[in-house]
Amino acid sequence: MDMDLEKFFDRVNHDILMSRVARKVKDKALLKLIRAYLKAGVMVNGICLSAVEGTPQGGRLSPLLANILLDDLDKELEERGHRFCRYADDSNIYVKTKRAGERVKKSI
């Protein structure tokens, strides 16, 4: 089963993400820097728009943050005994039948 989480990078909740990052990172200055990166926003037609959710797409840090955020999903898939490969918001979960794939997709 091939899975891509639609608009994942646009919808990441900063508070949830930062709580997951804080599980792995204990350096308060680094956590503050990551939060500033998330809130930096984008410039559109010379106007800076702040970000209240999401991560900068194409940013070097975004795939790493996605992997940290989705680590709980990986652990759940492992606990269920699934074989899978995931990078950021793209996943492949290997099942034997189409029916099994539909079941897994629905439960995810």
mmCIF file with all atom_site columns, C-alpha atoms in Angstrom:
data_model
loop_
_atom_site.group_PDB
_atom_site.id
_atom_site.type_symbol
_atom_site.label_atom_id
_atom_site.label_alt_id
_atom_site.label_comp_id
_atom_site.label_asym_id
_atom_site.label_entity_id
_atom_site.label_seq_id
_atom_site.pdbx_PDB_ins_code
_atom_site.Cartn_x
_atom_site.Cartn_y
_atom_site.Cartn_z
_atom_site.occupancy
_atom_site.B_iso_or_equiv
_atom_site.pdbx_formal_charge
_atom_site.auth_seq_id
_atom_site.auth_comp_id
_atom_site.auth_asym_id
_atom_site.auth_atom_id
_atom_site.pdbx_PDB_model_num
ATOM 1   C CA . MET A 1 1   ? 0.000  0.000  0.000  1.00 0.00 ? 1   MET A CA 1
ATOM 2   C CA . ASP A 1 2   ? 1.421  3.358  -1.060 1.00 0.00 ? 2   ASP A CA 1
ATOM 3   C CA . MET A 1 3   ? 0.418  6.244  1.184  1.00 0.00 ? 3   MET A CA 1
ATOM 4   C CA . ASP A 1 4   ? 1.114  9.981  0.966  1.00 0.00 ? 4   ASP A CA 1
ATOM 5   C CA . LEU A 1 5   ? -0.388 12.129 3.714  1.00 0.00 ? 5   LEU A CA 1
ATOM 6   C CA . GLU A 1 6   ? -2.201 14.872 1.801  1.00 0.00 ? 6   GLU A CA 1
ATOM 7   C CA . LYS A 1 7   ? -1.110 18.431 2.687  1.00 0.00 ? 7   LYS A CA 1
ATOM 8   C CA . PHE A 1 8   ? 0.897  17.028 5.608  1.00 0.00 ? 8   PHE A CA 1
ATOM 9   C CA . PHE A 1 9   ? 3.521  19.776 5.630  1.00 0.00 ? 9   PHE A CA 1
ATOM 10  C CA . ASP A 1 10  ? 0.805  22.460 5.441  1.00 0.00 ? 10  ASP A CA 1
ATOM 11  C CA . ARG A 1 11  ? -1.149 21.139 8.420  1.00 0.00 ? 11  ARG A CA 1
ATOM 12  C CA . VAL A 1 12  ? 1.418  20.166 11.043 1.00 0.00 ? 12  VAL A CA 1
ATOM 13  C CA . ASN A 1 13  ? 0.352  21.459 14.462 1.00 0.00 ? 13  ASN A CA 1
ATOM 14  C CA . HIS A 1 14  ? 3.329  23.290 15.974 1.00 0.00 ? 14  HIS A CA 1
ATOM 15  C CA . ASP A 1 15  ? 2.513  22.454 19.604 1.00 0.00 ? 15  ASP A CA 1
ATOM 16  C CA . ILE A 1 16  ? 2.131  18.733 18.933 1.00 0.00 ? 16  ILE A CA 1
ATOM 17  C CA . LEU A 1 17  ? 5.273  18.710 16.824 1.00 0.00 ? 17  LEU A CA 1
ATOM 18  C CA . MET A 1 18  ? 7.308  20.556 19.448 1.00 0.00 ? 18  MET A CA 1
ATOM 19  C CA . SER A 1 19  ? 6.158  18.162 22.187 1.00 0.00 ? 19  SER A CA 1
ATOM 20  C CA . ARG A 1 20  ? 7.404  15.238 20.053 1.00 0.00 ? 20  ARG A CA 1
ATOM 21  C CA . VAL A 1 21  ? 10.687 17.031 19.310 1.00 0.00 ? 21  VAL A CA 1
ATOM 22  C CA . ALA A 1 22  ? 11.135 17.727 23.039 1.00 0.00 ? 22  ALA A CA 1
ATOM 23  C CA . ARG A 1 23  ? 11.033 13.955 23.673 1.00 0.00 ? 23  ARG A CA 1
ATOM 24  C CA . LYS A 1 24  ? 14.252 13.658 21.656 1.00 0.00 ? 24  LYS A CA 1
ATOM 25  C CA . VAL A 1 25  ? 15.912 17.071 22.129 1.00 0.00 ? 25  VAL A CA 1
ATOM 26  C CA . LYS A 1 26  ? 16.688 18.374 25.618 1.00 0.00 ? 26  LYS A CA 1
ATOM 27  C CA . ASP A 1 27  ? 18.566 21.542 24.622 1.00 0.00 ? 27  ASP A CA 1
ATOM 28  C CA . LYS A 1 28  ? 16.171 24.458 25.344 1.00 0.00 ? 28  LYS A CA 1
ATOM 29  C CA . ALA A 1 29  ? 18.021 26.837 22.997 1.00 0.00 ? 29  ALA A CA 1
ATOM 30  C CA . LEU A 1 30  ? 17.685 24.367 20.122 1.00 0.00 ? 30  LEU A CA 1
ATOM 31  C CA . LEU A 1 31  ? 13.984 23.866 20.856 1.00 0.00 ? 31  LEU A CA 1
ATOM 32  C CA . LYS A 1 32  ? 13.508 27.647 20.798 1.00 0.00 ? 32  LYS A CA 1
ATOM 33  C CA . LEU A 1 33  ? 15.343 27.846 17.463 1.00 0.00 ? 33  LEU A CA 1
ATOM 34  C CA . ILE A 1 34  ? 13.161 25.092 15.956 1.00 0.00 ? 34  ILE A CA 1
ATOM 35  C CA . ARG A 1 35  ? 10.000 26.875 17.171 1.00 0.00 ? 35  ARG A CA 1
ATOM 36  C CA . ALA A 1 36  ? 11.241 30.130 15.579 1.00 0.00 ? 36  ALA A CA 1
ATOM 37  C CA . TYR A 1 37  ? 11.892 28.238 12.316 1.00 0.00 ? 37  TYR A CA 1
ATOM 38  C CA . LEU A 1 38  ? 8.315  26.955 12.341 1.00 0.00 ? 38  LEU A CA 1
ATOM 39  C CA . LYS A 1 39  ? 6.804  30.362 13.073 1.00 0.00 ? 39  LYS A CA 1
ATOM 40  C CA . ALA A 1 40  ? 9.000  32.279 10.599 1.00 0.00 ? 40  ALA A CA 1
ATOM 41  C CA . GLY A 1 41  ? 6.348  32.130 7.894  1.00 0.00 ? 41  GLY A CA 1
ATOM 42  C CA . VAL A 1 42  ? 6.771  33.053 4.257  1.00 0.00 ? 42  VAL A CA 1
ATOM 43  C CA . MET A 1 43  ? 7.066  36.188 2.187  1.00 0.00 ? 43  MET A CA 1
ATOM 44  C CA . VAL A 1 44  ? 4.379  36.719 -0.446 1.00 0.00 ? 44  VAL A CA 1
ATOM 45  C CA . ASN A 1 45  ? 4.629  39.804 -2.674 1.00 0.00 ? 45  ASN A CA 1
ATOM 46  C CA . GLY A 1 46  ? 6.937  41.483 -0.177 1.00 0.00 ? 46  GLY A CA 1
ATOM 47  C CA . ILE A 1 47  ? 4.627  40.831 2.780  1.00 0.00 ? 47  ILE A CA 1
ATOM 48  C CA . CYS A 1 48  ? 5.699  38.461 5.530  1.00 0.00 ? 48  CYS A CA 1
ATOM 49  C CA . LEU A 1 49  ? 2.909  36.081 6.533  1.00 0.00 ? 49  LEU A CA 1
ATOM 50  C CA . SER A 1 50  ? 3.416  34.351 9.862  1.00 0.00 ? 50  SER A CA 1
ATOM 51  C CA . ALA A 1 51  ? 2.827  30.630 10.144 1.00 0.00 ? 51  ALA A CA 1
ATOM 52  C CA . VAL A 1 52  ? 0.482  29.211 12.774 1.00 0.00 ? 52  VAL A CA 1
ATOM 53  C CA . GLU A 1 53  ? 0.716  25.657 11.468 1.00 0.00 ? 53  GLU A CA 1
ATOM 54  C CA . GLY A 1 54  ? 2.732  23.640 8.996  1.00 0.00 ? 54  GLY A CA 1
ATOM 55  C CA . THR A 1 55  ? 6.429  23.364 8.252  1.00 0.00 ? 55  THR A CA 1
ATOM 56  C CA . PRO A 1 56  ? 8.312  25.081 5.445  1.00 0.00 ? 56  PRO A CA 1
ATOM 57  C CA . GLN A 1 57  ? 8.058  22.769 2.425  1.00 0.00 ? 57  GLN A CA 1
ATOM 58  C CA . GLY A 1 58  ? 11.374 22.198 0.781  1.00 0.00 ? 58  GLY A CA 1
ATOM 59  C CA . GLY A 1 59  ? 13.129 23.235 3.967  1.00 0.00 ? 59  GLY A CA 1
ATOM 60  C CA . ARG A 1 60  ? 16.020 21.047 5.020  1.00 0.00 ? 60  ARG A CA 1
ATOM 61  C CA . LEU A 1 61  ? 14.590 20.574 8.491  1.00 0.00 ? 61  LEU A CA 1
ATOM 62  C CA . SER A 1 62  ? 11.023 19.658 7.467  1.00 0.00 ? 62  SER A CA 1
ATOM 63  C CA . PRO A 1 63  ? 11.639 15.968 6.580  1.00 0.00 ? 63  PRO A CA 1
ATOM 64  C CA . LEU A 1 64  ? 13.477 15.446 9.883  1.00 0.00 ? 64  LEU A CA 1
ATOM 65  C CA . LEU A 1 65  ? 10.640 17.078 11.829 1.00 0.00 ? 65  LEU A CA 1
ATOM 66  C CA . ALA A 1 66  ? 8.110  14.949 9.938  1.00 0.00 ? 66  ALA A CA 1
ATOM 67  C CA . ASN A 1 67  ? 10.059 11.808 10.821 1.00 0.00 ? 67  ASN A CA 1
ATOM 68  C CA . ILE A 1 68  ? 10.071 12.790 14.501 1.00 0.00 ? 68  ILE A CA 1
ATOM 69  C CA . LEU A 1 69  ? 6.341  13.587 14.435 1.00 0.00 ? 69  LEU A CA 1
ATOM 70  C CA . LEU A 1 70  ? 5.454  10.325 12.689 1.00 0.00 ? 70  LEU A CA 1
ATOM 71  C CA . ASP A 1 71  ? 7.670  8.143  14.888 1.00 0.00 ? 71  ASP A CA 1
ATOM 72  C CA . ASP A 1 72  ? 4.587  7.062  16.856 1.00 0.00 ? 72  ASP A CA 1
ATOM 73  C CA . LEU A 1 73  ? 3.029  5.808  13.606 1.00 0.00 ? 73  LEU A CA 1
ATOM 74  C CA . ASP A 1 74  ? 6.167  3.759  12.925 1.00 0.00 ? 74  ASP A CA 1
ATOM 75  C CA . LYS A 1 75  ? 5.994  2.221  16.387 1.00 0.00 ? 75  LYS A CA 1
ATOM 76  C CA . GLU A 1 76  ? 2.317  1.348  15.907 1.00 0.00 ? 76  GLU A CA 1
ATOM 77  C CA . LEU A 1 77  ? 3.027  -0.297 12.551 1.00 0.00 ? 77  LEU A CA 1
ATOM 78  C CA . GLU A 1 78  ? 5.901  -2.269 14.105 1.00 0.00 ? 78  GLU A CA 1
ATOM 79  C CA . GLU A 1 79  ? 3.681  -3.358 17.007 1.00 0.00 ? 79  GLU A CA 1
ATOM 80  C CA . ARG A 1 80  ? 1.096  -4.625 14.505 1.00 0.00 ? 80  ARG A CA 1
ATOM 81  C CA . GLY A 1 81  ? 3.812  -6.603 12.739 1.00 0.00 ? 81  GLY A CA 1
ATOM 82  C CA . HIS A 1 82  ? 3.642  -4.683 9.465  1.00 0.00 ? 82  HIS A CA 1
ATOM 83  C CA . ARG A 1 83  ? 6.580  -4.337 7.120  1.00 0.00 ? 83  ARG A CA 1
ATOM 84  C CA . PHE A 1 84  ? 6.892  -0.781 5.885  1.00 0.00 ? 84  PHE A CA 1
ATOM 85  C CA . CYS A 1 85  ? 9.150  1.962  4.650  1.00 0.00 ? 85  CYS A CA 1
ATOM 86  C CA . ARG A 1 86  ? 8.467  5.613  5.477  1.00 0.00 ? 86  ARG A CA 1
ATOM 87  C CA . TYR A 1 87  ? 10.233 8.889  4.745  1.00 0.00 ? 87  TYR A CA 1
ATOM 88  C CA . ALA A 1 88  ? 8.536  12.070 5.928  1.00 0.00 ? 88  ALA A CA 1
ATOM 89  C CA . ASP A 1 89  ? 4.901  11.889 4.749  1.00 0.00 ? 89  ASP A CA 1
ATOM 90  C CA . ASP A 1 90  ? 5.407  9.109  2.189  1.00 0.00 ? 90  ASP A CA 1
ATOM 91  C CA . SER A 1 91  ? 4.894  5.497  3.254  1.00 0.00 ? 91  SER A CA 1
ATOM 92  C CA . ASN A 1 92  ? 4.824  2.051  1.750  1.00 0.00 ? 92  ASN A CA 1
ATOM 93  C CA . ILE A 1 93  ? 3.192  -0.636 3.878  1.00 0.00 ? 93  ILE A CA 1
ATOM 94  C CA . TYR A 1 94  ? 3.658  -4.134 2.541  1.00 0.00 ? 94  TYR A CA 1
ATOM 95  C CA . VAL A 1 95  ? 0.697  -6.509 2.781  1.00 0.00 ? 95  VAL A CA 1
ATOM 96  C CA . LYS A 1 96  ? -0.198 -9.776 1.064  1.00 0.00 ? 96  LYS A CA 1
ATOM 97  C CA . THR A 1 97  ? -3.585 -8.903 -0.411 1.00 0.00 ? 97  THR A CA 1
ATOM 98  C CA . LYS A 1 98  ? -5.525 -5.902 -1.648 1.00 0.00 ? 98  LYS A CA 1
ATOM 99  C CA . ARG A 1 99  ? -8.125 -6.558 1.033  1.00 0.00 ? 99  ARG A CA 1
ATOM 100 C CA . ALA A 1 100 ? -5.453 -6.455 3.732  1.00 0.00 ? 100 ALA A CA 1
ATOM 101 C CA . GLY A 1 101 ? -4.197 -3.190 2.236  1.00 0.00 ? 101 GLY A CA 1
ATOM 102 C CA . GLU A 1 102 ? -7.664 -1.640 2.435  1.00 0.00 ? 102 GLU A CA 1
ATOM 103 C CA . ARG A 1 103 ? -8.009 -2.790 6.042  1.00 0.00 ? 103 ARG A CA 1
ATOM 104 C CA . VAL A 1 104 ? -4.643 -1.303 7.000  1.00 0.00 ? 104 VAL A CA 1
ATOM 105 C CA . LYS A 1 105 ? -5.370 1.936  5.141  1.00 0.00 ? 105 LYS A CA 1
ATOM 106 C CA . LYS A 1 106 ? -8.678 2.353  6.957  1.00 0.00 ? 106 LYS A CA 1
ATOM 107 C CA . SER A 1 107 ? -7.122 1.707  10.364 1.00 0.00 ? 107 SER A CA 1
ATOM 108 C CA . ILE A 1 108 ? -4.234 4.117  9.788  1.00 0.00 ? 108 ILE A CA 1
#
